[in-house]
Structure formats: structure tokens, C-alpha cells
XYZ file of C-alpha atoms in Angstrom:
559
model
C 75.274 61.630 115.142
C 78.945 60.253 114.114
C 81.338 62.983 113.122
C 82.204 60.245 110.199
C 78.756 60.042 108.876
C 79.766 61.584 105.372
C 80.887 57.853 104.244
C 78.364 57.147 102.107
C 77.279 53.336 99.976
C 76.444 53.689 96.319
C 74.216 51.988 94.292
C 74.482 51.577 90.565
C 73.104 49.002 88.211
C 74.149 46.567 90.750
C 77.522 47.408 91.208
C 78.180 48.847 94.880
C 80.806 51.138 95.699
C 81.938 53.460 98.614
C 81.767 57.276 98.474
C 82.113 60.659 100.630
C 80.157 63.415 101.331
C 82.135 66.899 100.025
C 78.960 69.416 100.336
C 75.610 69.065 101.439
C 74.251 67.742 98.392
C 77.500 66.127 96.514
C 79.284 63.247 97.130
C 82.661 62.256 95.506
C 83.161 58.129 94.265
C 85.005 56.352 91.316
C 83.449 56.913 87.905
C 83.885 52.635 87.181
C 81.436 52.649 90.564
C 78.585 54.666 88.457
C 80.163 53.727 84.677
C 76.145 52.302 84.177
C 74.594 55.655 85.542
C 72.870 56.163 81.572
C 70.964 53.407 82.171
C 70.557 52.607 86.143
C 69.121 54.591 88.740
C 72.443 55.850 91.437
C 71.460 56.011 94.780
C 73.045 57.137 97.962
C 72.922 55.826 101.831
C 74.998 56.956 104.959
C 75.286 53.595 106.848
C 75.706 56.195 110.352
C 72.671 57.970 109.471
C 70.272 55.184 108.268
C 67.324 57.742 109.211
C 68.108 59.112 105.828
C 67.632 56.428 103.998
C 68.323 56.168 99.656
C 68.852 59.176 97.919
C 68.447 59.494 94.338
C 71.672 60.951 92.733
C 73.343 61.949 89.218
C 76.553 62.237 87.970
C 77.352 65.980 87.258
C 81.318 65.732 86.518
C 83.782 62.939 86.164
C 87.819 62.861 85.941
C 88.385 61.765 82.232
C 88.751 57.862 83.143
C 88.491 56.434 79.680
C 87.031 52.890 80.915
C 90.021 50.579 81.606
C 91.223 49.669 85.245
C 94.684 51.386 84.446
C 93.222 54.665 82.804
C 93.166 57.950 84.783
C 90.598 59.987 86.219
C 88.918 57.284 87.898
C 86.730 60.096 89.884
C 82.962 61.123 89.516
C 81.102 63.653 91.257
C 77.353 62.753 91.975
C 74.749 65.151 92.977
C 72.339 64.120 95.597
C 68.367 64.743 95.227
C 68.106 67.391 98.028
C 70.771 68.495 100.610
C 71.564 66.407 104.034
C 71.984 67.300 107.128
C 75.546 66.104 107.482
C 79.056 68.004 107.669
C 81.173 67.181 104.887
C 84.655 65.551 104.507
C 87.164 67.477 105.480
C 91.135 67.316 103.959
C 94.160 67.469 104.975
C 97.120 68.916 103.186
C 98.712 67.361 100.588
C 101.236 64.353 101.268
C 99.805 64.073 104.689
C 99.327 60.164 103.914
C 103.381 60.040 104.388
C 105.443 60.076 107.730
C 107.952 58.142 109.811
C 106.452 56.550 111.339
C 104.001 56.165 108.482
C 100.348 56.426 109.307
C 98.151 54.204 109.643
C 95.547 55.107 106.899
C 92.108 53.704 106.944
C 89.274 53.002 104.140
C 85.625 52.440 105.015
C 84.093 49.959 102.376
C 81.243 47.850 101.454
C 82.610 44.192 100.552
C 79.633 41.810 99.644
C 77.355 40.909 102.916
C 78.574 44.008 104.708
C 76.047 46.566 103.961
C 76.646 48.143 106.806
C 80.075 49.153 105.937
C 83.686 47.405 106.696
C 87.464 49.066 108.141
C 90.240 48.012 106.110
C 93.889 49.721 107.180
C 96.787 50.634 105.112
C 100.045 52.648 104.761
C 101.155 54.298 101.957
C 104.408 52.414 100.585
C 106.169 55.412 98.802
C 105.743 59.103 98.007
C 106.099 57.696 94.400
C 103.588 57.847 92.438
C 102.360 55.010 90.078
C 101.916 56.802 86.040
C 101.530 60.003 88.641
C 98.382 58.935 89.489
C 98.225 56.558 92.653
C 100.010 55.950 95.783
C 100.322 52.644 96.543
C 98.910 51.132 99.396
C 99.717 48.255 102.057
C 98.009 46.277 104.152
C 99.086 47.125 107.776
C 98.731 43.561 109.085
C 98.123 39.934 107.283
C 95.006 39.488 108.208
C 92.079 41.213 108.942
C 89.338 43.150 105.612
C 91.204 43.281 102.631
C 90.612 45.853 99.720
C 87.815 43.837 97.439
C 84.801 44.937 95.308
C 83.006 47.627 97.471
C 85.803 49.668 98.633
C 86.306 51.748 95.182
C 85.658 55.337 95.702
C 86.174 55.013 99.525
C 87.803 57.551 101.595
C 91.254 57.258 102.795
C 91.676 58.770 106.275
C 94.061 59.652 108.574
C 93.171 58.737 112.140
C 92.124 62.381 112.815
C 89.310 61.269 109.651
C 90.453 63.891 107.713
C 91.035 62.901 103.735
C 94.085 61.784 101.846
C 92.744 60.159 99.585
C 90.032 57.928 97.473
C 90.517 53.944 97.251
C 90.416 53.076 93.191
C 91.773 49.203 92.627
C 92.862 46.518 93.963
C 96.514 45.646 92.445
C 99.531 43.146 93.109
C 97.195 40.071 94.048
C 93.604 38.720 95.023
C 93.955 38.870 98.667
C 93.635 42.361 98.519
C 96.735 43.440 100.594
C 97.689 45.564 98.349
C 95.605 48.428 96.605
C 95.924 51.720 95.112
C 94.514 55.589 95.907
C 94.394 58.673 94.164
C 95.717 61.524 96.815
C 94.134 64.588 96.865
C 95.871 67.063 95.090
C 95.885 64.389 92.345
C 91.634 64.087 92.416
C 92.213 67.947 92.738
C 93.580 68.103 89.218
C 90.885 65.971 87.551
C 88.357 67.926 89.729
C 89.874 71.291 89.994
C 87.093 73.007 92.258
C 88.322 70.490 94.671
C 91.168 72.843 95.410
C 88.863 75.234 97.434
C 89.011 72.265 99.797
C 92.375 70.853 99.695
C 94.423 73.189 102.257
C 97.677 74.305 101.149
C 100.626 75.693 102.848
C 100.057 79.849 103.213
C 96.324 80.121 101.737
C 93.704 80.901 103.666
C 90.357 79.772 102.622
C 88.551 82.850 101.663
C 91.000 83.153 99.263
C 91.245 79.653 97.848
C 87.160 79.901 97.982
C 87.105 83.460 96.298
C 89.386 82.343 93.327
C 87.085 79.114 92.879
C 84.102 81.017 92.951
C 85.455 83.544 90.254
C 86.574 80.829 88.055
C 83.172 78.910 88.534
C 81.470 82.147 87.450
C 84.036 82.767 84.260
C 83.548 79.299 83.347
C 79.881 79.578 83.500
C 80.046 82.705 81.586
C 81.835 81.272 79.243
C 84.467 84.134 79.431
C 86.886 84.228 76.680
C 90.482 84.115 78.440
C 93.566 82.553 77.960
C 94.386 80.280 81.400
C 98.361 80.492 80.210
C 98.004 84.713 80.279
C 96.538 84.727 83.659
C 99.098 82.553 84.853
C 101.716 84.640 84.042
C 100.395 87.641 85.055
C 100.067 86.044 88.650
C 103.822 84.446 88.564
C 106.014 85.570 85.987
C 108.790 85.641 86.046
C 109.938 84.349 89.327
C 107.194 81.166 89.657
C 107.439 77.973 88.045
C 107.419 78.113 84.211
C 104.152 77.302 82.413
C 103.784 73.284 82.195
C 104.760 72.169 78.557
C 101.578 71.299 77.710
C 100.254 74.582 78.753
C 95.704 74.437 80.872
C 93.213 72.975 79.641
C 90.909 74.952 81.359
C 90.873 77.775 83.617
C 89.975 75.301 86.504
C 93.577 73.426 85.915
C 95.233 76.704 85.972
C 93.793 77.997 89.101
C 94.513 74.648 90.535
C 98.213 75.114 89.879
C 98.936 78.468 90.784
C 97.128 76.696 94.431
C 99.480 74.070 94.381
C 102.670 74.847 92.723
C 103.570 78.635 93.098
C 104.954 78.827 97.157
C 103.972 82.828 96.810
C 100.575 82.923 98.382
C 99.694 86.201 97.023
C 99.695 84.737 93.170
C 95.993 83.195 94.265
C 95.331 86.930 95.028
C 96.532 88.520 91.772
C 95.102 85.429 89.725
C 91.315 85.860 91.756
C 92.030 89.555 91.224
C 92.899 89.905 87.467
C 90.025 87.370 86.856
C 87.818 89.251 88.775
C 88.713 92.880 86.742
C 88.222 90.348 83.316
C 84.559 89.626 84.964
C 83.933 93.383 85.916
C 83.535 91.864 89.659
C 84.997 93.990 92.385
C 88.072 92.697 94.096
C 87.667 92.975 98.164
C 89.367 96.667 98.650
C 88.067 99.491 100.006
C 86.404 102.409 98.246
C 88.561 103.653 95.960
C 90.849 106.498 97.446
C 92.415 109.872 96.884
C 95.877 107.415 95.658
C 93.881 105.608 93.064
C 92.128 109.467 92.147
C 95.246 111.191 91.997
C 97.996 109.439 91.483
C 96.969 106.128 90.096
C 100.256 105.339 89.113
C 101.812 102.247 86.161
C 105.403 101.675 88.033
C 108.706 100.819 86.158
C 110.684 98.262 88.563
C 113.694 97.756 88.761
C 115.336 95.162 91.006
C 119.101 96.054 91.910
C 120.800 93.126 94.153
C 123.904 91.232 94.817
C 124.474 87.801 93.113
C 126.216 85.132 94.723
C 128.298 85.106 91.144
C 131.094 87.564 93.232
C 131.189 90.274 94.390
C 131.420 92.905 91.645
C 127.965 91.111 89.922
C 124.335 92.920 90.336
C 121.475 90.847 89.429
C 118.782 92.838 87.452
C 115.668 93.070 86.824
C 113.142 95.299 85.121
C 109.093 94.719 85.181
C 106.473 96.910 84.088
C 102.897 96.670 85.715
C 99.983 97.246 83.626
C 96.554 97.195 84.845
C 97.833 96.284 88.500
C 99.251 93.525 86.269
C 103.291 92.895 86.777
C 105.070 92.053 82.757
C 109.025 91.133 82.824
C 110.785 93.176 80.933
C 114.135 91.762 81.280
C 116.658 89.954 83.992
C 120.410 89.445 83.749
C 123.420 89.629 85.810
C 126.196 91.746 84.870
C 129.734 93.491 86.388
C 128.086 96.793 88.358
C 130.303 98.848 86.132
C 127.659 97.844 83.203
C 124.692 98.051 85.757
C 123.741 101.763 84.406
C 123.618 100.722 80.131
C 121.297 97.992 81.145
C 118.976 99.375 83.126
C 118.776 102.298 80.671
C 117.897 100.043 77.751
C 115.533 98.279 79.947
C 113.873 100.971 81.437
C 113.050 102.503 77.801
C 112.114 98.939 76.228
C 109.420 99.048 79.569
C 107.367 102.036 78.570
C 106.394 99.897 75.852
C 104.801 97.684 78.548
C 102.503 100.633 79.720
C 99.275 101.687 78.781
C 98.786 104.945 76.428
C 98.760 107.641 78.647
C 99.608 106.101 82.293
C 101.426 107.962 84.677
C 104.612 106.130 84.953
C 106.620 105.450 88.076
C 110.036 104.672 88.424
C 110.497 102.269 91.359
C 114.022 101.389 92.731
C 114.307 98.256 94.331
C 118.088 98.421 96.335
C 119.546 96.599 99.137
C 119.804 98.637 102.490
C 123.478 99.299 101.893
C 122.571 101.124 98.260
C 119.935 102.597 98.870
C 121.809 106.196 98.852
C 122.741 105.370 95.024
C 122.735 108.387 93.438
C 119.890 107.069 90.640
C 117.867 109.924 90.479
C 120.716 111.262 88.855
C 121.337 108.459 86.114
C 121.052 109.476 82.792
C 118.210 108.680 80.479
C 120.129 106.878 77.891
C 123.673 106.951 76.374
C 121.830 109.652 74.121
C 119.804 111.966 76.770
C 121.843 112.933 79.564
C 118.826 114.390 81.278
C 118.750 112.584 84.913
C 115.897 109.980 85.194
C 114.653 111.767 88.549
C 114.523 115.179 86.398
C 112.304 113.343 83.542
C 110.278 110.928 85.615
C 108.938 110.352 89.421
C 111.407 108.182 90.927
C 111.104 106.620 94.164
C 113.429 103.711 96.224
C 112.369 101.193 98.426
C 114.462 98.888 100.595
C 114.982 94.844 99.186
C 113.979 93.255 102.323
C 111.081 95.677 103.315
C 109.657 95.152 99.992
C 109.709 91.240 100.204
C 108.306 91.567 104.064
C 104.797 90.219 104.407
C 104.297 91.965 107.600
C 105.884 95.050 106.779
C 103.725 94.851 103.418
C 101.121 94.403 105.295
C 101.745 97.476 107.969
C 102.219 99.516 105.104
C 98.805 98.884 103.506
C 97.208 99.538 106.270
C 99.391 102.889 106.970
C 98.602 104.036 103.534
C 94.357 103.139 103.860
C 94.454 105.559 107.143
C 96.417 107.945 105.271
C 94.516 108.101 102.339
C 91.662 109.811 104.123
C 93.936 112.810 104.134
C 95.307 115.978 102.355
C 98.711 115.936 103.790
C 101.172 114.400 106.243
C 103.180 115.770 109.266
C 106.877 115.186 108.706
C 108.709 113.416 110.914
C 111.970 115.303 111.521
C 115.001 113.395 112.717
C 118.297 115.840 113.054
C 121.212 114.864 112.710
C 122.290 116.670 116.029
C 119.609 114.333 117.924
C 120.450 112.393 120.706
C 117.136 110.502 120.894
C 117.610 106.410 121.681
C 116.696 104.986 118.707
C 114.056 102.939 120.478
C 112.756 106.842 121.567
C 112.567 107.401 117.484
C 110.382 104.038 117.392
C 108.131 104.472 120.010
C 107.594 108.374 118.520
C 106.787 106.952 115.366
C 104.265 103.893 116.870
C 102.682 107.077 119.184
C 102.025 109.778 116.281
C 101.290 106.974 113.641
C 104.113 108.463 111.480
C 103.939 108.084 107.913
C 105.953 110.337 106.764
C 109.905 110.732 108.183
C 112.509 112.778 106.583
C 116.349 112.834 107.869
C 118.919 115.547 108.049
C 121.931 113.295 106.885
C 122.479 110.535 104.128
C 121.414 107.093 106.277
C 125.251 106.222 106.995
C 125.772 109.187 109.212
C 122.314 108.278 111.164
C 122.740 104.562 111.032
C 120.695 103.855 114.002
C 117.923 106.200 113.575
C 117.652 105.238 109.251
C 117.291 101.449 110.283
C 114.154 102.625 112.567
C 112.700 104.191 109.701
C 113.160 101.062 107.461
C 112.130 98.435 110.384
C 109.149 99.988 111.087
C 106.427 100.754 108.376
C 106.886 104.574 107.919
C 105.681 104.673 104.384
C 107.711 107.430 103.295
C 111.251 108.659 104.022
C 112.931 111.567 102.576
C 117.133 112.708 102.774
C 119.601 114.472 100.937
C 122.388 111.923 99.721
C 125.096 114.256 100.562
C 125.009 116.486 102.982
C 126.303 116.275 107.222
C 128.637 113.205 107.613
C 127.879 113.187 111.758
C 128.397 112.455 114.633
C 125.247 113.825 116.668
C 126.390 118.111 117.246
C 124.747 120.565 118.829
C 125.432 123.913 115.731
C 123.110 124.113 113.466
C 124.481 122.683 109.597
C 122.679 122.233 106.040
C 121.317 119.200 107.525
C 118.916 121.760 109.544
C 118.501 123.387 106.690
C 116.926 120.816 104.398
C 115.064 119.642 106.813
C 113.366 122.665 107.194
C 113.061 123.386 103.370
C 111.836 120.535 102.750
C 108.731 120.993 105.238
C 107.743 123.814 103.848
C 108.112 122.459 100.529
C 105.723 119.769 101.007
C 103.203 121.480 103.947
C 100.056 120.473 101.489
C 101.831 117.762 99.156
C 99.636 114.719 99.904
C 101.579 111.800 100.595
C 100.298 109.738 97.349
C 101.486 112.818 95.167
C 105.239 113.199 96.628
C 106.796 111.140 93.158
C 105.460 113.557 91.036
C 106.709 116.428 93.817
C 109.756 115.513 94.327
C 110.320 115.193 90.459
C 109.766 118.843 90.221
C 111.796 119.843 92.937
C 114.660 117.762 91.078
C 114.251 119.708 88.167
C 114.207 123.060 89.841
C 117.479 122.215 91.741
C 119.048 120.885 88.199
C 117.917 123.805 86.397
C 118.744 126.538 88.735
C 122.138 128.557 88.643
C 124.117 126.577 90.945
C 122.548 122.995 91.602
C 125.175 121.550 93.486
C 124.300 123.863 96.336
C 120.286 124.267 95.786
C 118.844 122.497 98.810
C 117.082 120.152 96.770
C 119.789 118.669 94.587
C 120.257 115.457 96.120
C 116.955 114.583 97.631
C 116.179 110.767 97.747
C 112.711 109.575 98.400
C 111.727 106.227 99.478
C 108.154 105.928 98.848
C 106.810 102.439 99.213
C 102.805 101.824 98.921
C 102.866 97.836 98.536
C 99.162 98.759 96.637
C 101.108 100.494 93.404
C 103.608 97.469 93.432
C 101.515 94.042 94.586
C 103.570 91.311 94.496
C 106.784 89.913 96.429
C 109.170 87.980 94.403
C 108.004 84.598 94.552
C 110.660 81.290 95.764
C 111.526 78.682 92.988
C 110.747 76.375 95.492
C 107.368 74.662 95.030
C 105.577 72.902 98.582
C 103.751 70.010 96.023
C 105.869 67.831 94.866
């Protein structure tokens, strides 16, 4: 049997038209093909499989198209009888159809006499699009089929056969060397669910097919949710702004957040959230001693440089609320007003949580800040108690946090460790004289998740960069403390190091925040903090699960 035998010729009242298979019992055409469907029977042939013979069909969707040549959503979707035996269409990514040199592009029609089907070939004049709706189309040579009544609604192929796009008109003359297509992405938006099957740059397809799925169920559920909410709680505030004219539907949303947002992982929190609004389980394992204990609602806020000079810190605070990230605020300001404005913005984001969460405060600081003292910032201009004293609060590294891999080391380092009641620490003294690549293959052979140092990370460059490179969930240092080099006498460096072990013997990992908190406040409230052993512990505790999404890039792969 031909690999191409999901071409299909339609039947309607007389008029004949060209079609493709997209499942095993739909098939997708123009709506002017099957305009007289009320009152004519449809049917459906596969010219390569003429065992198969007619099959009765309906129309069970259609793209909008109002009735005139030049309206949009020229696109219906007909329902076959019963199922065939043939393998679908398949699609290739958006703007495939374009190239240098362009490619040739072929549509397989059904011109009067030729029941048996016809080749006509084409290349796609412009990425343009025409009303952003059709690409243009060219006949390759002079001569040779030309685009006339019986090609609407066939497939455009590249010469692998996979799908660009669907023929719709004629245009620019009556020797039909000129014609016009919808792509794919644009049939996509007047048939969402179409997106499942439209591959795009990053997704995979149990993704793409989960998020179509939950949307087919909301829709059929008739769930009550804004599409505009759910978009922003998968992209705000770093994807594209909501279109002016807001969704229609949920099906238009879901579409977009496919094709517009670059950050793969907004399908995931848009599936996700839909899937908590539908009471469906999202694909995670059991839930775990974290989400028991220590199911946290994180305060983050993003510290960086900005390209503005060199004394300006972009900022940004979010708050997450059921696993659900809301901007609180972004600016750029001198560092020396850094502290007012996070202060303000940090209060103005427990607004954001629910009643009663447990929040977290979650430091987001380039490598070379990440011994910032902000444990010890003061609440407010009003409440000079230090934020690490009144709340958990954790760093994490800029870079690690926007790693996919490392993201996705660390999820899998915290799913082993959640199976357990505590962690062995990792001790790396400052007097070692272990190769750092030693320190990494230590780490890789004991499955380390949990590493604490004897010196702030300047004074054990190498060894501090191990710990950030590879996914040790959880680090722990004093910020002051041994300046190095490596020495053999013991120093306070020893000394917290072996504090702090005892300390946190039977802390389980997913509980440290709340730990470490208290041992803040003990050092601050004791007779000489400056010297308790405690007083300047930073902990960088980073469990991608508590925080879920990257920053996503402004820059969109659809254009």
C-alpha cells in the first residue's frame, strides 16, 4: 500500500474537491468543497486504496469561512463513517514550505476527467502572508497541471510528503499558475486541536498531545475558565503579551502558548494548571515527604546585571500560588537602591499567597553574588529584623536555575531523595587538596545531595564551581569565615563544618529553609552573634519542583 494513500477525493453535491487523511476516521478539506453538505450526501475515496471504496462522511468542525472566495477559514473537518486502515498525514514544522533553494512543493488534485487524481508543483513565493492567511504559490514550470477546480482542500507536500499546507484558490489568472494555501500553523489556528500535530521547535508530543487532550476534555465539560488567566499563569511576565484581542476559546489559547512562547515548559504549566482546574492528575509521582512537609509558596526574587552599566541590577519579584508563578514587580535601578525595592516588593508579594502557605524566600543571584549577605537584609525601612531571621530564605545560582539539564538533574536528585529522612553532608575543607575533578567524581560516586563548604566560595573557587556545575541540590557555607589558601591547622572553617553536621544529622533535606531559619535566629539572638557559628550561614537550596519555570526568551520561533 502507498505511504501517500491518505490523499483522499471528495464528493459533495457535485462539487469535487481534494482532501487528507489526519486520523483514522477524519479527513481535513476546504469548507467551499462541502459548503452543500445540509443538503448532499459527502463522500470519501482514497484513489491508492480503491479497495476501500466511498465512505459516507459529515462535517463535524469548520474554520469560520463566511462564504466568499476571499473570507478566512476556508477549512472543514469531515468525519468518516468507520475508521480506515491507513496512516495519517503527517506535518512538518512550521515555515518548512520556505528555503533557498525553495522547495519544490507538490499538490495532489482532482481536475475534471482525472478521477484518479493529478500532480501539480509549486513554490511558495514569499514568507508573506496574504490578509495573514495564505502563502502564495507558483507554478514551478510553464507548463504541465495547473491549480483548477478539484485541487481545493489538497495537501501541500514537501518531497519527503510531509504537510505544509492545504491548496484553497486559484488567484492571479485562469491558467492556474498561480494559487494560494493556508500553512499549517495558520489551519492550526482555525482548527486548534490541529496543534497536537503540527511539531514545534522544543515540544515533544506527549506533551503537545496531553495539553490537547486536557483542553478537549475542559471544553467538553464545559469548564468555566478564563483562556487569558491560564495564559498568564503559563508565561507571565517574561512571554509574549496577551494578543489585543485577547482567546476566543481555550483551544486558541493553547494553540498559542504552542506556537508563540519559545519556553517549552509553558505547554507544561498550561496542561498542568488546566489539569488541577479539571481535578485530573498531572504525570508526577506519588506525592512525597517535600509536598507532606514542606509544601512550600516561594517569594522570588531575581537579582542580575543589566546591560544599562554597570552599577544597574535588574529586578524582579514573583510570587507562586498554587504551583502557579504571579509577577509582582520588575524594574531596574542603581544597586545602592536594590535593598528599598526588594523590601517593598517582597511585602506587596505576600499578598500574592494563599492564607496560611508556608512562604519561601528564594534568591535568584548571579555566581559572583551569590555570597550577598541577604539573609541579613532588613524587613523593611520599619523592621530591622533580618529577612533570614523572619522567614526561610534560600539562594540559588542564575544560570543553574535557567539550566534545563541541570533542572532536570536536580528533579531527579530530589525524587531519589525524597524517599529519605536525612542526607549525608558532603564536607569540603578548606585545607583540602582534592583535584577538583576528585570533588566531582566523589559527588557522581556517593550521589551527593547535600555539600557544605568550610570557606565563603571565593576562597574555594574551584571546589564551589563543582558544587554549582554539578546538580548537588543543596549547598551550605558561612559567608565569612577562612579567606584560604588550602592549610594543613585546623581554623573556624573546621569548625562550622562540623557544627553544622551535627546540627542537621536528622534535618531532612526538604525541611533545611525552615532549619536554617532557626539557626539564624539563634545565632542573632544569642549574646555575641558575630562569633556564634551560625551567624553567617548561606544556604543554596534549589528543588526546580517548588520553583517550575525558567525565564522564558522574548524571542518567538513562529513568525
Amino acid at each position: 500500500m502507498s505511504s501517500v494513500a491518505w490523499h483522499a477525493r471528495i464528493v459533495c453535491g457535485g462539487e469535487v474537491g481534494a482532501g487528507f487523511l489526519i486520523s483514522p476516521r477524519r479527513v481535513l478539506t476546504c469548507a467551499h468543497v462541502v459548503r452543500r453538505s445540509g443538503d448532499a450526501e459527502v463522500t470519501v475515496a482514497f484513489p491508492q486504496c480503491g479497495r476501500l471504496g466511498e465512505v459516507p462522511a459529515g462535517v463535524v468542525a469548520h474554520g469560520g469561512w463566511a462564504g466568499e472566495p476571499n473570507d478566512p477559514g476556508d477549512l472543514a473537518v469531515l468525519e468518516l463513517d468507520h475508521e480506515v486502515p491507513l496512516t495519517p498525514a503527517v506535518f512538518a514544522p512550521p515555515d518548512a514550505e520556505y528555503g533557498d533553494p525553495a522547495p519544490t512543493l507538490t499538490a495532489y488534485g482532482f481536475p475534471k476527467g482525472y478521477d484518479e487524481g493529478l500532480l501539480a508543483s509549486f513554490t511558495a513565493v514569499s514568507r508573506t502572508l496574504i490578509a495573514d492567511e495564505w502563502v502564495q504559490l507558483v507554478a514551478t514550470t510553464g507548463y504541465g497541471p495547473a491549480l483548477t477546480a478539484g485541487y481545493s482542500g489538497a495537501a501541500v507536500t514537501l518531497p519527503d510528503n510531509r504537510v505544509v499546507g492545504m491548496v484553497t484558490s486559484i488567484a492571479g489568472g485562469r491558467d492556474g499558475r498561480t494559487g494560494r494555501m493556508v500553512p499549517s500553523h495558520v489551519m492550526a489556528r482555525h482548527h486548534p486541536a490541529l496543534g497536537a500535530m503540527i511539531p514545534t521547535p522544543g515540544h515533544h508530543p506527549d506533551a503537545k498531545r496531553r495539553l490537547y487532550a486536557l483542553v478537549e476534555r475542559a471544553v467538553r465539560s464545559k469548564l468555566a475558565v478564563a483562556p487569558e488567566q491560564l495564559y498568564l499563569d503559563a508565561v507571565h511576565p517574561h512571554g509574549p503579551p496577551l494578543p489585543p484581542e485577547g482567546f476566543p476559546d481555550l483551544w486558541r489559547a493553547a494553540l498559542f502558548v504552542q506556537c508563540e512562547v519559545p519556553d517549552p515548559e509553558a505547554v507544561t504549566r498550561f496542561a498542568n494548571r488546566l489539569a488541577q482546574l479539571l481535578h485530573a492528575p498531572a504525570p508526577s509521582s506519588p506525592p512525597s515527604p517535600l509536598s507532606r512537609k514542606a509544601a512550600w509558596s516561594p517569594i522570588l526574587v531575581e537579582l542580575g546585571r543589566s546591560g544599562a552599566g554597570a552599577d544597574q541590577v535588574t529586578v524582579a519579584v514573583s510570587a507562586y500560588r498554587d504551583g502557579q508563578r504571579r509577577p509582582v514587580g520588575t524594574d531596574r535601578r542603581p544597586r545602592n537602591r536594590v535593598r528599598a525595592y526588594v523590601q517593598q516588593l517582597i511585602d506587596a508579594a505576600f499578598a500574592q499567597l494563599a492564607p496560611g502557605a508556608d512562604e519561601l524566600i528564594v534568591f535568584v543571584l548571579p555566581r559572583e553574588w551569590l555570597n550577598e549577605p541577604v539573609a541579613h537584609w532588613e524587613c523593611s525601612a520599619d523592621d530591622s529584623t533580618p529577612l533570614g531571621c523572619a522567614h526561610p530564605l534560600v539562594v540559588t545560582e542564575q544560570s543553574r536555575h535557567h539550566s534545563g539539564r541541570l533542572r532536570h538533574e536536580l528533579t531527579k536528585k530530589w525524587r531519589q531523595q525524597d524517599a529519605r529522612t536525612e542526607a549525608a553532608v558532603h564536607r569540603v575543607d578548606c585545607g583540602t587538596r582534592e583535584r577538583a575533578a576528585g570533588l566531582r567524581k566523589r559527588f557522581r560516586d556517593d550521589e551527593a545531595h547535600l555539600a557544605a563548604f568550610a570557606a565563603p566560595p571565593a576562597a574555594v573557587e574551584e571546589y564551589f564551581h563543582v558544587g554549582i556545575n554539578f546538580p548537588v541540590p543543596v549547598l551550605l557555607w558561612p559567608r565569612t569565615g577562612c579567606p584560604g589558601p588550602a592549610h594543613d591547622t585546623p581554623c573556624d572553617g573546621s569548625a562550622f563544618l562540623d557544627e553544622l553536621a551535627a546540627s542537621i544529622a536528622a534535618v531532612p533535606p526538604a525541611e533545611l529553609p525552615r532549619h536554617v531559619r532557626a539557626l539564624r535566629e539563634t545565632a542573632d539572638a544569642s549574646d555575641d552573634p558575630a562569633r556564634h557559628w551560625a551567624a553567617s550561614v548561606q544556604l543554596l537550596w534549589d528543588d526546580p519542583r517548588c520553583c517550575p519555570e525558567p525565564p522564558a526568551s522574548l524571542h518567538s520561533p513562529v513568525a
